[in-house]
Amino acid sequence: MKKSALILIATFLLHFANAQAPIVPAPSKFALRTGVFKITSELSIQENPALKFANQQLVDYFSTYFDLPVKSVEKAGKIVFKPIQHASKDFYSIRVSDTISIRYTSEASSFYAINSLLQLVVYENEQLQIPFCDVEDAPQFQWRGLHLDVSRHFFTVDEVKRYIDLMAFYKFNTFHWHLTDDQGWRVEIKKYPELTRIGGRRDSTLIGHYNDVPWKFDQTPTHGFYTQDEIREVVAYAHSKYIEVVPEIEMPGHARAALAAYPMLGCTGKFQPVAGTWGVFDDIFCSKPETIQFLKDVLEEVIALFPSKYIHIGGDEAPKVRWKSCKNCQQQMSKHGLKDEHELQRHFITQMDQFLTSKGRKLIGWDEILEGGLSPNAAVMSWRGEAGGIEAASQKHEVVMSPTEFCYFDYYQSSHSSEPLAIGGYLPLDKVYSYSPIPKGLAADKHAYILGAQANLWTEYITDFSEVEYMVYPRALALAQVVWSKEKPSFESFESVLINYQLPILKRMGVTFSYSFLYPEMQVSATKSGLKVVFKSARPDEKFNLIIQEKVGETVEQSKQEISVNDTLFFDREDENHDFHFELSPINTYEFMHSPFDLKIHAAVGLPIQLLTQPNSKYAKNGNLTLVDGIVGKQPWKGDEWLGFDNDTIEFIVDLKRVQLVKAFRLGFLEANGSWIYLPKTVELSLSSDQKTWKKLKKEPAAVDFRQNVNMKTRFIKVRVLAMPEIPAGLSGAGNVPWTFMDELEIIH
Ligand code: TNX
């Protein structure tokens, strides 16, 4: 290895607390005592009709995973229940000694107690046992949700039940079932059979990422829907696990599957097939009375199938282009004195609100339903950040928080290239764990309007159920903690519980969870002369074999070295034109994935950059270093390599630290229009040796790999990037300010 990569040893160990509750979400109180309760074939549980679901859960778990029959007995068995009053909602307690006594306040809480108990079971010295302990517990939020999109990809009844099983085990209580979208209508509606016959089928599906052009299609038809009997079966199953199923019927947007079945429900009446690509489509439900009546008919059947208090009507991402040129829609607007199409959307949603309210139900919709004014009884699901939630709660409407930044489980969970293709974004486990559903900017007297939070699993890129589990677990455990516990243990403590207790449980249950949180992450910081690199890992005592491939010009040298977490590598920008490729493999025996990292040492690494325009905090993982951290932004976009802005003018200054000859300047831009990330219009460079007088170079059009010849001496380079002020109509994200993503900035001497 060359002198450029020096390894300095600065290893230290973290210490984890010992007496942690192995239960996730962590109970409010947990205390271990000496002794163990031995589980034998004599295990018995007290029969009681009110506790039948809790008992069933226990019986099923022991028979499925330990092949152990548990007897139900009339009088006190080994596991005894006692109802109590005057405790907080869904409070329960467990005392494990020679018998196990459970005190509960509600049927649901008896079920929660059983799930906690099951998580306490350990297999030691060839004996199943539960340590003597005391547990006290109650949930914080009433809406503890997971969502599943079955439109983009269809999942069978058995798979949905499995999803519910795992949810229940971690005390989630709301299953948001996204049943309709552009790519498939999945619920049988007796009055409109074409919805599932035509709308439940698509001829072909996009292969690869939406942003990869030209598009390729699989040419394989897919068809799937749930009959009303199957829906009832799932609802009853969820009910037996104290989970409420909230159905979502999307309107007025994301309606292409329904419109394929009944084209006259749209504005143009023209037939278009069920969509086989992703994103947002201009063709949405028309606002004319016939379509409104159709949707009420659909909701009527949906209400009969789902006893839930809330009915989700979507409301997101509905472009208004068709409505603008539709005579029926314009007529509705003048008839009802509506000033624009946003108000027309409010009028649309209000009619659904009145209908659902008249049936004793409550409408919930994505935060776009705030645009044009909120319908009187509507609850809001805040996904585009927290702002929608804050606004709705301030207007005294109920809110469920689900901001993309913390709750989108379709985002990547690590930056490793071996992650399966995903939509984009970056949401590692610790980020989920750090979430707190009550937004900071919300007045204290409005906190009660926040019902809780949920994670969403959109399945554009998730084609089979094992991948569903991969994306959801273990991130769902972090969210379970967020929505259940009043006081969260530290992330380190959660992580050690996960590694020591919960991963073995997930394994036992056959969950195809992700180990991504255990993969080391490369962390880069700036030094005076270049970069410093460490590989951060969840396990502080981890040792790796580090294989370094160093490419200088055409020659590649390889070296191997054993390192520990927190061993540090240093790189100097004087050693420009080196490409490093690291591979880490653990020396310990833990299951692991291949985890390569690339680092490019160029003449600008670690240089100070003064950001005159601030990037969006969601996309600035390495702050101003991002542009010169040697990690070159790649496609598909994972959200952490790029610096992301949502401004139309972006300015920053690079300091080369001394006046020097610059031959050329390079800056990469990301084009991922499906994610509303557009190439900016122009780049304008200015040079200065003192930051007082600036020499402007010719403005150039931006490009994915933008390069400009400079051939001048300078110390400071000011970069001014101009983006479109607004995404034009007809393109993905029309009407919004486009995202501008840039990386990596290089100086060529
Ligand atoms: C936005 S979240 C959507 C979905 C996509 C998702 C992908 C929401 C209300 N709408 O239609 O599947 O992004 O992350």
PDB file of C-alpha atoms and ligand atoms in Angstrom, residues 149 152 178 181 250 254 279 316-317 366 368 383 408 410-411 423 456 458-460, ligand 1:
ATOM      1  CA  ASP A 149     -49.338  -1.355  -0.971  1.00  0.00           C
ATOM      2  CA  ARG A 152     -48.105  -2.074  -7.417  1.00  0.00           C
ATOM      3  CA  HIS A 178     -53.562   0.307   0.176  1.00  0.00           C
ATOM      4  CA  ASP A 181     -53.823   2.578  -7.369  1.00  0.00           C
ATOM      5  CA  GLU A 250     -57.494   6.218  -3.818  1.00  0.00           C
ATOM      6  CA  HIS A 254     -53.909   7.288  -8.653  1.00  0.00           C
ATOM      7  CA  GLY A 279     -45.207   7.828 -10.732  1.00  0.00           C
ATOM      8  CA  ASP A 316     -52.459  12.575  -2.829  1.00  0.00           C
ATOM      9  CA  GLU A 317     -50.717  13.475  -6.050  1.00  0.00           C
ATOM     10  CA  TRP A 366     -52.919  12.191   2.621  1.00  0.00           C
ATOM     11  CA  GLU A 368     -52.693  17.098  -0.042  1.00  0.00           C
ATOM     12  CA  TRP A 383     -46.339  12.255   4.484  1.00  0.00           C
ATOM     13  CA  TYR A 408     -40.803   5.358   4.247  1.00  0.00           C
ATOM     14  CA  ASP A 410     -39.443   1.637   0.586  1.00  0.00           C
ATOM     15  CA  TYR A 411     -36.268   3.756   0.938  1.00  0.00           C
ATOM     16  CA  ILE A 423     -37.182   3.689  -5.163  1.00  0.00           C
ATOM     17  CA  ASN A 456     -45.508   2.991   4.621  1.00  0.00           C
ATOM     18  CA  TRP A 458     -44.936   1.190  -1.284  1.00  0.00           C
ATOM     19  CA  THR A 459     -44.164  -1.748  -3.495  1.00  0.00           C
ATOM     20  CA  GLU A 460     -43.171  -0.409  -6.912  1.00  0.00           C
TER      21      GLU A 460
HETATM   22  C1  TNX B   1     -45.626   8.805  -3.030  1.00  0.00           C
HETATM   23  S1  TNX B   1     -46.903   8.644  -0.255  1.00  0.00           S
HETATM   24  C2  TNX B   1     -46.861   8.214  -3.090  1.00  0.00           C
HETATM   25  C3  TNX B   1     -46.989   6.820  -3.559  1.00  0.00           C
HETATM   26  C4  TNX B   1     -45.658   6.262  -3.980  1.00  0.00           C
HETATM   27  C5  TNX B   1     -44.611   6.678  -2.982  1.00  0.00           C
HETATM   28  C6  TNX B   1     -43.264   6.076  -3.199  1.00  0.00           C
HETATM   29  C7  TNX B   1     -48.074   8.949  -1.200  1.00  0.00           C
HETATM   30  C8  TNX B   1     -49.249   9.456  -0.539  1.00  0.00           C
HETATM   31  N1  TNX B   1     -47.971   8.794  -2.538  1.00  0.00           N
HETATM   32  O1  TNX B   1     -47.944   6.750  -4.588  1.00  0.00           O
HETATM   33  O2  TNX B   1     -45.763   4.886  -4.068  1.00  0.00           O
HETATM   34  O3  TNX B   1     -44.482   8.082  -3.009  1.00  0.00           O
HETATM   35  O4  TNX B   1     -42.387   6.342  -2.124  1.00  0.00           O
END
